[in-house]
Short mmCIF file of C-alpha atoms in Angstrom, two decimals:
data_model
loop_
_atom_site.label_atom_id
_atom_site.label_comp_id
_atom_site.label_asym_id
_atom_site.label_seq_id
_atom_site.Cartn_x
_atom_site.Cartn_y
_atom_site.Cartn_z
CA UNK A 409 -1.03 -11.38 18.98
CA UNK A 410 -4.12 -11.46 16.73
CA UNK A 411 -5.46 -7.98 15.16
CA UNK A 412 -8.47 -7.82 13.00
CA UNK A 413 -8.88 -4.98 10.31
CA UNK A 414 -10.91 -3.80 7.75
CA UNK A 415 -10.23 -5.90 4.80
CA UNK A 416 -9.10 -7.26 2.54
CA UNK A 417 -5.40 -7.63 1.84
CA UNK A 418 -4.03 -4.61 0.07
CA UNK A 419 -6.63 -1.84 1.93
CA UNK A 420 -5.47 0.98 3.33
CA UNK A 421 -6.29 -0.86 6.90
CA UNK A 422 -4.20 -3.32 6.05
CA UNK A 423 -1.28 -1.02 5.35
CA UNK A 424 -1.55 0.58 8.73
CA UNK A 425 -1.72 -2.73 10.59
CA UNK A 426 1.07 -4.40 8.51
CA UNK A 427 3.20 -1.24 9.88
CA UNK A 428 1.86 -0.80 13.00
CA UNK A 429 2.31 -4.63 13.83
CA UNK A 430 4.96 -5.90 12.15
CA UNK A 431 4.98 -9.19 13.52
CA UNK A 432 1.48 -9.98 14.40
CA UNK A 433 -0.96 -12.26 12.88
CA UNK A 434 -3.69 -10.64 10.76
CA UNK A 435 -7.63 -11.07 10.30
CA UNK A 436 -9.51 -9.57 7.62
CA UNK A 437 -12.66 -8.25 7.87
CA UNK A 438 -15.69 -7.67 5.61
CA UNK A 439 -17.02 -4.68 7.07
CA UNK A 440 -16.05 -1.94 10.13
CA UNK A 441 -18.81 -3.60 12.40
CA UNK A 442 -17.57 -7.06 12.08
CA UNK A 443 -14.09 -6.01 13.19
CA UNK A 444 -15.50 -4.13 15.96
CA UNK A 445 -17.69 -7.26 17.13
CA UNK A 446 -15.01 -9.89 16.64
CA UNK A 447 -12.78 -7.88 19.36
CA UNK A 448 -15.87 -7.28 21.77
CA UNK A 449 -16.51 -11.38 21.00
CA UNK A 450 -12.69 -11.69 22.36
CA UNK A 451 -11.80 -13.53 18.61
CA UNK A 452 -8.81 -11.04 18.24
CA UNK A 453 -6.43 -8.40 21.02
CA UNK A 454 -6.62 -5.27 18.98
CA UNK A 455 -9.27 -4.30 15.88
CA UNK A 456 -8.03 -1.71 13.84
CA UNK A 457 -10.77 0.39 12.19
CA UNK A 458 -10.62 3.87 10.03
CA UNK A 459 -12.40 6.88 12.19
CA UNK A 460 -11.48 9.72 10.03
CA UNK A 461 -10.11 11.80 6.87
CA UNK A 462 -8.97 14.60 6.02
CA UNK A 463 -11.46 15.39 2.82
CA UNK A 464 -14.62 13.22 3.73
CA UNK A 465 -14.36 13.40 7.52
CA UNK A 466 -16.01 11.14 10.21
CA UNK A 467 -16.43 7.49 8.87
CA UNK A 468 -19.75 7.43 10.08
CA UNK A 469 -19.56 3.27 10.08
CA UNK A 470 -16.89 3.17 13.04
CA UNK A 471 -18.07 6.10 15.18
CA UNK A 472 -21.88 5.25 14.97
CA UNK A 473 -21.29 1.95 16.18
CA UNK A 474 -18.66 3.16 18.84
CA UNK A 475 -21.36 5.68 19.80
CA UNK A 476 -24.44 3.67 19.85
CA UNK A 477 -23.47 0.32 20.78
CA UNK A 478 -19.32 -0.40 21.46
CA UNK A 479 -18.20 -0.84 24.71
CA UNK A 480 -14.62 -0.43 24.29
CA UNK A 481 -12.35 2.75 23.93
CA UNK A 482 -9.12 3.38 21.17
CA UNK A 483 -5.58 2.67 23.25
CA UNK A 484 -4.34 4.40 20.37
CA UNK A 485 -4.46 6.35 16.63
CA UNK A 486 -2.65 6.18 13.78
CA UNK A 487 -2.19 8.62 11.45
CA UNK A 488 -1.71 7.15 7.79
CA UNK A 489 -1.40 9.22 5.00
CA UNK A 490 -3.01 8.13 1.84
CA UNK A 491 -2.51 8.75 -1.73
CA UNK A 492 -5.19 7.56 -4.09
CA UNK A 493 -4.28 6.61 -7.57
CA UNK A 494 -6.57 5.95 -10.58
CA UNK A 495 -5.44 2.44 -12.59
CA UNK A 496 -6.15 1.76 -15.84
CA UNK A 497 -5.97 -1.91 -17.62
CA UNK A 498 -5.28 -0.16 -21.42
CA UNK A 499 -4.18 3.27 -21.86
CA UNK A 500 -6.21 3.00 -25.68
CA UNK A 501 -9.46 2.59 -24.15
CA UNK A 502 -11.42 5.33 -22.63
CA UNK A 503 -12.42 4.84 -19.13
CA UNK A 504 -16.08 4.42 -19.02
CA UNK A 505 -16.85 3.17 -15.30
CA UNK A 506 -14.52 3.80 -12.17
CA UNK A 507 -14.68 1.31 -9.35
CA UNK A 508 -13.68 1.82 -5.63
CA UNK A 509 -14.59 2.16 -2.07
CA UNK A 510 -17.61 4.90 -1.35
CA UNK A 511 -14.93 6.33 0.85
CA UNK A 512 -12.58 6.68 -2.27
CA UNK A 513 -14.71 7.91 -4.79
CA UNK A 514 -16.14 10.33 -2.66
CA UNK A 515 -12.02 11.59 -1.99
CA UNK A 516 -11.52 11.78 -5.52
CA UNK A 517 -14.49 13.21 -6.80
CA UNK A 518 -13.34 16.40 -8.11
CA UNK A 519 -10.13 14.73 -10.14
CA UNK A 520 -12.73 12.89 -11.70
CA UNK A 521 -15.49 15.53 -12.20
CA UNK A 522 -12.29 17.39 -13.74
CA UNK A 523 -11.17 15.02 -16.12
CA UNK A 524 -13.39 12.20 -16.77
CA UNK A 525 -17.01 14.40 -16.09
CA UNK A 526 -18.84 11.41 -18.13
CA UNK A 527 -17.27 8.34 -16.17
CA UNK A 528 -19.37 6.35 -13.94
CA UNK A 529 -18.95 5.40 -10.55
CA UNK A 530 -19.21 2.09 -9.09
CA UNK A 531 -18.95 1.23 -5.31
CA UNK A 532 -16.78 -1.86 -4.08
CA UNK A 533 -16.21 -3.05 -0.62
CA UNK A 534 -12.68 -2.24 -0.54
CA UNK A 535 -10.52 -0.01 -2.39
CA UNK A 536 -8.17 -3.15 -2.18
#
């Protein structure tokens, strides 16, 4: 069995399919749409895509393409519970510029407004 999900290794999507397929072999994608399109395109049995969370909501990505253009439906939903942690390389250093997912930052935008008001926020792909 072949399942694509958002990637890359070490995403939250990752997590869920590495538990909710044990055994299966795995496809990372660069973005929502691509997994989406790869299991329309028949490259892969199952695509595993985020759809909501608790403190942002709707990933608009997934639904708006399930809306406007998919033609599949979910066969099932997973609920994964995520815990976001800030990393640091040195503890002497202050942080000056904090780098995740748009998703992510978005999550943990009060910690930060709390305790590091000055630090800037860069978007990544992944929070990988």
């Amino acid at each position: 069995m072949l399942v694509g999900y958002l990637g890359p290794k070490g995403s939250f999507t990752h997590d869920v399919v590495t538990h909710s397929f044990p055994t299966s072999e795995r496809i990372a994608y660069r973005t929502i749409t691509d997994v989406i399109k790869a299991y329309e395109n028949q490259e892969i049995d199952f695509a595993v895509v985020p759809v909501e969370n608790s403190i942002e909501g709707s990933v608009h990505e997934t639904l708006d393409y399930l809306f406007h253009q998919g033609t599949i439906q979910a066969v099932a939903e997973v609920v994964y519970p995520i815990k976001q942690q800030l990393l640091v390389v040195k503890k002497d250093r202050p942080i000056r510029t904090v780098y995740s997912h748009p998703q992510a930052l978005a999550q943990g935008k009060a910690f930060l407004r709390a305790h590091y008001p000055d630090v800037a926020m860069e978007m990544t792909a992944s929070t990988a």
